[in-house]
mmCIF file of C-alpha atoms in Angstrom:
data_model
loop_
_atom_site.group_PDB
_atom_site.id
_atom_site.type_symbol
_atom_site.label_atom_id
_atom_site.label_comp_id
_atom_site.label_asym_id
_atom_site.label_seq_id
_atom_site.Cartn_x
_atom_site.Cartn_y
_atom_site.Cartn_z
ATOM 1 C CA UNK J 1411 0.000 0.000 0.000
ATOM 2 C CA UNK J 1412 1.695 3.696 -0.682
ATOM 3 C CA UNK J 1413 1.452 5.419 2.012
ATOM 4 C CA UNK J 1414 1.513 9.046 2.275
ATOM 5 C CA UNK J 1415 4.964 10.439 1.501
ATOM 6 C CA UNK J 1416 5.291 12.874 4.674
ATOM 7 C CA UNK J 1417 3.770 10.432 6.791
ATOM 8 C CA UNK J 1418 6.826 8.004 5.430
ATOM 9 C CA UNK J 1419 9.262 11.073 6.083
ATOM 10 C CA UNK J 1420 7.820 11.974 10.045
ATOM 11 C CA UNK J 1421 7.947 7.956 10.636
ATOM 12 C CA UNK J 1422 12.029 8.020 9.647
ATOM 13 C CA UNK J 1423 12.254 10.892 11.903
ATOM 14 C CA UNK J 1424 10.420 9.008 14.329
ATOM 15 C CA UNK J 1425 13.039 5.583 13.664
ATOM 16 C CA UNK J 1426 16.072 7.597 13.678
ATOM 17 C CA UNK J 1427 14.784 9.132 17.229
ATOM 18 C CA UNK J 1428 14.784 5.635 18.712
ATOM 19 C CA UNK J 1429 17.801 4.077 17.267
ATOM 20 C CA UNK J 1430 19.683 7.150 18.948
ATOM 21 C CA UNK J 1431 17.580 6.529 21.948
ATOM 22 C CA UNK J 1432 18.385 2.827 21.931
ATOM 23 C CA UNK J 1433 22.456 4.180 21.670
ATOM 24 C CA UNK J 1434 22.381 6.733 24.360
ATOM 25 C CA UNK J 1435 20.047 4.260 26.837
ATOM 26 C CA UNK J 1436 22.752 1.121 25.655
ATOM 27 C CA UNK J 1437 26.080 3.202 26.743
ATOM 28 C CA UNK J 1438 24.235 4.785 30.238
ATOM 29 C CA UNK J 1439 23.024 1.082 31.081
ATOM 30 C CA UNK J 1440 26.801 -0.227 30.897
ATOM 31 C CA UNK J 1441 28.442 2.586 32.574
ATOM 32 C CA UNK J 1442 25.858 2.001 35.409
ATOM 33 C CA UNK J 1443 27.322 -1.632 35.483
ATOM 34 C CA UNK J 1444 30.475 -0.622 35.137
ATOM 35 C CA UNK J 1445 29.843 1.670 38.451
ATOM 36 C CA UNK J 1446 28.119 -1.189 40.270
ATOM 37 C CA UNK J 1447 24.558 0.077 40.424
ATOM 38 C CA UNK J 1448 23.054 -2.894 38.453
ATOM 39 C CA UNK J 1449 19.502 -1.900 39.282
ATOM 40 C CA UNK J 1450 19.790 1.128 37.343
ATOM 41 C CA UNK J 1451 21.784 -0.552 34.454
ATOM 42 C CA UNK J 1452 18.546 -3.078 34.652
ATOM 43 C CA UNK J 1453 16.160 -0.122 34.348
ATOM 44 C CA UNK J 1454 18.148 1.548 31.584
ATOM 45 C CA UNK J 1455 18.481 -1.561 29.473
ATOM 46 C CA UNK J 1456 14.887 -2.419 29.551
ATOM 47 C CA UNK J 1457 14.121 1.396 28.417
ATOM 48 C CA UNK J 1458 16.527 0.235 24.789
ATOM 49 C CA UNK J 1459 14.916 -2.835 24.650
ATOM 50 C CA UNK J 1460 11.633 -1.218 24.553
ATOM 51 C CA UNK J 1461 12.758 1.145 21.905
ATOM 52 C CA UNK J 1462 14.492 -1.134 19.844
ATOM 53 C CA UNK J 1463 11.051 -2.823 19.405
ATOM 54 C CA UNK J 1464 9.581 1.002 18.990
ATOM 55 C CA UNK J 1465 12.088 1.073 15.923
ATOM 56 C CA UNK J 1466 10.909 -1.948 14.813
ATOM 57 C CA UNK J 1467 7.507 -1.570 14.459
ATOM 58 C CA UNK J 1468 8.346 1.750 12.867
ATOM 59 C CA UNK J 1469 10.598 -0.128 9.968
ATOM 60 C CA UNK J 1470 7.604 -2.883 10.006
ATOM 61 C CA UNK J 1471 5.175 0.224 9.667
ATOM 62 C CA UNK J 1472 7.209 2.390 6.795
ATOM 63 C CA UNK J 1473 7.856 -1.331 4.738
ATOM 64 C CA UNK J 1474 3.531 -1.519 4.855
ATOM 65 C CA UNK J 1475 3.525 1.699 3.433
ATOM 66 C CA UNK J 1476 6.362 1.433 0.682
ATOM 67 C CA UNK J 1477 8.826 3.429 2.140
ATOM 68 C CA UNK J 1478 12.598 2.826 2.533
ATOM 69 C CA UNK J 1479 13.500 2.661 6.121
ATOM 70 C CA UNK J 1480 16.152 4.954 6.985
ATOM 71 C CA UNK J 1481 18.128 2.845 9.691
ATOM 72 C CA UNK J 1482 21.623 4.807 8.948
ATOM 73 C CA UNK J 1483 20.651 8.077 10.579
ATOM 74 C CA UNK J 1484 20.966 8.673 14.243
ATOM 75 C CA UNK J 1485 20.786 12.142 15.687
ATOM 76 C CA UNK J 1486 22.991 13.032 18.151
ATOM 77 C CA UNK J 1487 23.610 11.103 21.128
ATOM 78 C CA UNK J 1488 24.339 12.723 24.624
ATOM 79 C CA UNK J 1489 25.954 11.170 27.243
ATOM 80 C CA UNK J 1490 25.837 11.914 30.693
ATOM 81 C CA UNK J 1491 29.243 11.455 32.283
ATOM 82 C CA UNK J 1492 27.303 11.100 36.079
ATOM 83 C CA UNK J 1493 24.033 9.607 36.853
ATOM 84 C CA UNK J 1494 22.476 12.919 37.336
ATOM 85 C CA UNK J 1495 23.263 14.282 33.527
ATOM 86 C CA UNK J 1496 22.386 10.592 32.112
ATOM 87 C CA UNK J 1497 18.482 11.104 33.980
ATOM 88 C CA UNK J 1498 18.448 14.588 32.787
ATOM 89 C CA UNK J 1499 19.367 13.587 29.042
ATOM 90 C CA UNK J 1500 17.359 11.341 29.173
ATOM 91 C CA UNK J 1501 14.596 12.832 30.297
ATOM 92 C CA UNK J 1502 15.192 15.659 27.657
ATOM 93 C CA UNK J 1503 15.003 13.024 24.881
ATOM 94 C CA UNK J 1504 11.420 11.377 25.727
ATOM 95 C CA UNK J 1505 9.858 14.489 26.753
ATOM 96 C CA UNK J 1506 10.962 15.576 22.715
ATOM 97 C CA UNK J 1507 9.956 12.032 21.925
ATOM 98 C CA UNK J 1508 6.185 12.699 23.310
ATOM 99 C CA UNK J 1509 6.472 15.537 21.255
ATOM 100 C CA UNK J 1510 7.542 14.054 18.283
ATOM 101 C CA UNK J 1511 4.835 11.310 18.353
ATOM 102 C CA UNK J 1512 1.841 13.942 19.274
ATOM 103 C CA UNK J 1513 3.117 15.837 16.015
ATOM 104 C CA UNK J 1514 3.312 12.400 14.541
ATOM 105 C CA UNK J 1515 -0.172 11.051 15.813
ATOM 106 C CA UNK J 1516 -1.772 14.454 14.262
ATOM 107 C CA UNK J 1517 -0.381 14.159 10.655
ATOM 108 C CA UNK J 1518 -1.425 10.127 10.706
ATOM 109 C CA UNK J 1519 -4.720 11.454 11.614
ATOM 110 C CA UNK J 1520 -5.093 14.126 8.623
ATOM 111 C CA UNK J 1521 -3.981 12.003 6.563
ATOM 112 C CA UNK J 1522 -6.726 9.530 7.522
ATOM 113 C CA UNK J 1523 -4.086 6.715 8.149
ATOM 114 C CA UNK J 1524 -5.222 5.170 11.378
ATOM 115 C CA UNK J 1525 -3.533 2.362 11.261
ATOM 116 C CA UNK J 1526 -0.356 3.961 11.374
ATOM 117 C CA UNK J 1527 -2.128 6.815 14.067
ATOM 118 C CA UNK J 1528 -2.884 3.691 16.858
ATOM 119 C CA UNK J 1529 0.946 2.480 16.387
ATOM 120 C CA UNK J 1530 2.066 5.669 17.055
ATOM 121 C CA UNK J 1531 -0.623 6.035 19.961
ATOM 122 C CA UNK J 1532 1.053 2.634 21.388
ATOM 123 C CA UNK J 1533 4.283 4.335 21.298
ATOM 124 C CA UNK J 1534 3.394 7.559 22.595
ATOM 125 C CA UNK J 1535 2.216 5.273 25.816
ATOM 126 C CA UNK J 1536 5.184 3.864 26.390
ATOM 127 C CA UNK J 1537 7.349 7.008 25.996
ATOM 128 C CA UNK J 1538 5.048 8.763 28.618
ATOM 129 C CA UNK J 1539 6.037 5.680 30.985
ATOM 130 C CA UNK J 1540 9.497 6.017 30.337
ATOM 131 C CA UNK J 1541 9.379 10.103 30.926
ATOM 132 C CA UNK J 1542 7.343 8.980 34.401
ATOM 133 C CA UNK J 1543 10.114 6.291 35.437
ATOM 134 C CA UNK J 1544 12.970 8.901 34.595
ATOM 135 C CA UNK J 1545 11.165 11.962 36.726
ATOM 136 C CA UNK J 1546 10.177 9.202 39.402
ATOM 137 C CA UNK J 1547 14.070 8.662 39.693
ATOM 138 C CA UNK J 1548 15.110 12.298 39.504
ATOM 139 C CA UNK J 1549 12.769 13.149 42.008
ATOM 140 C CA UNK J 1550 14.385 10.235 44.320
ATOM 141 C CA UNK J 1551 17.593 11.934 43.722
ATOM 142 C CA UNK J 1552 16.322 14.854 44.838
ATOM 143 C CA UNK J 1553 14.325 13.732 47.908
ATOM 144 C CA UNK J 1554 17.042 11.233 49.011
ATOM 145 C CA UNK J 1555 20.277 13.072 47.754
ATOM 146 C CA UNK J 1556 22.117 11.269 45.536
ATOM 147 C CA UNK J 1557 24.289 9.072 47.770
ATOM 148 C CA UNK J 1558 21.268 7.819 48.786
ATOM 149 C CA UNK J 1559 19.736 7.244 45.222
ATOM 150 C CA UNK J 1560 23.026 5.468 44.228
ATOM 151 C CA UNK J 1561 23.216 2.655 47.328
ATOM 152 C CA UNK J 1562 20.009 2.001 45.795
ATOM 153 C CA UNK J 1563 20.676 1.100 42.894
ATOM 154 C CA UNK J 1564 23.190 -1.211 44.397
ATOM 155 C CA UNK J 1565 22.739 -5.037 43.651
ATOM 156 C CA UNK J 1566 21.987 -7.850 41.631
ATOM 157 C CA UNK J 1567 21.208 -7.596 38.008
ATOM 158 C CA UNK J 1568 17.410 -9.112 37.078
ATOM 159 C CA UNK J 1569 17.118 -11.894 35.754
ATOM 160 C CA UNK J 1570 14.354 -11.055 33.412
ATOM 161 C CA UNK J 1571 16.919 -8.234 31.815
ATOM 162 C CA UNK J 1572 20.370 -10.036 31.548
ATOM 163 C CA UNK J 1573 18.984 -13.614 30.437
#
């Protein structure tokens, strides 16, 4: 089915927001190992999983509607070189993510693709639980200090993440 070209376009935009996501969520889980706190590695790594499968269903999604999937392009990544900065980058890029996929739910809308609109609905959901779990932690950091925050996070590694 051809879809409509600037719906195509917006989901690229969309894919190359989550493969940078899936980046800057992959290095901040493994420098949390690498400190020790392997709660918050856990948390981190299941945030990349989820968007991996985000950026799958967006290839799946743009293939449906004969578009080329732009997999190449990432935007750029930031890196938080404490725990503090990686929340707040973090929380930067899904509240721009909710954003993007309000912008992204409107356009699939006008252009009377709803199929595409409830994917991006889906997504949207799961971005506003990831922007809840990242301000649920900042404010921790903030109510507990972050010496606190940090023993924490201490641990062992779940299970359900590392298998």
């Amino acid at each position: 089915m051809q879809g409509d070209q600037r719906l195509i376009d917006t989901l690229n935009e969309l894919l190359a927001d989550e493969l940078t996501a899936v980046s800057q969520y992959i290095v901040h889980a493994e420098m949390s190992e690498d400190w020790g706190y392997d709660k918050l590695h856990d948390r981190s790594k299941r945030r990349a999983i989820d968007e991996m499968g985000h950026a799958e269903r967006l290839i799946g999604r743009i293939l449906s509607l004969d578009g080329v999937p732009r997999v190449g392009v990432l935007n750029s990544v930031h890196i938080g070189a404490d725990i503090p900065q990686q929340l707040e980058n973090d929380r930067v890029a899904e509240a721009e993510a909710i954003v993007s996929y309000n912008k992204a739910i409107a356009l699939a809308g006008e252009v009377l693709d709803h199929v595409t609109r409830e994917l991006l609905v889906a997504i949207l959901q799961d971005e506003d639980r990831h922007l809840d779990e990242i301000e649920e932690m900042q404010g921790q950091v903030e109510q507990l200090g972050l010496a606190n925050f940090l023993i924490a996070q201490l641990g062992p590694a779940s299970a359900a993440v590392t298998a």
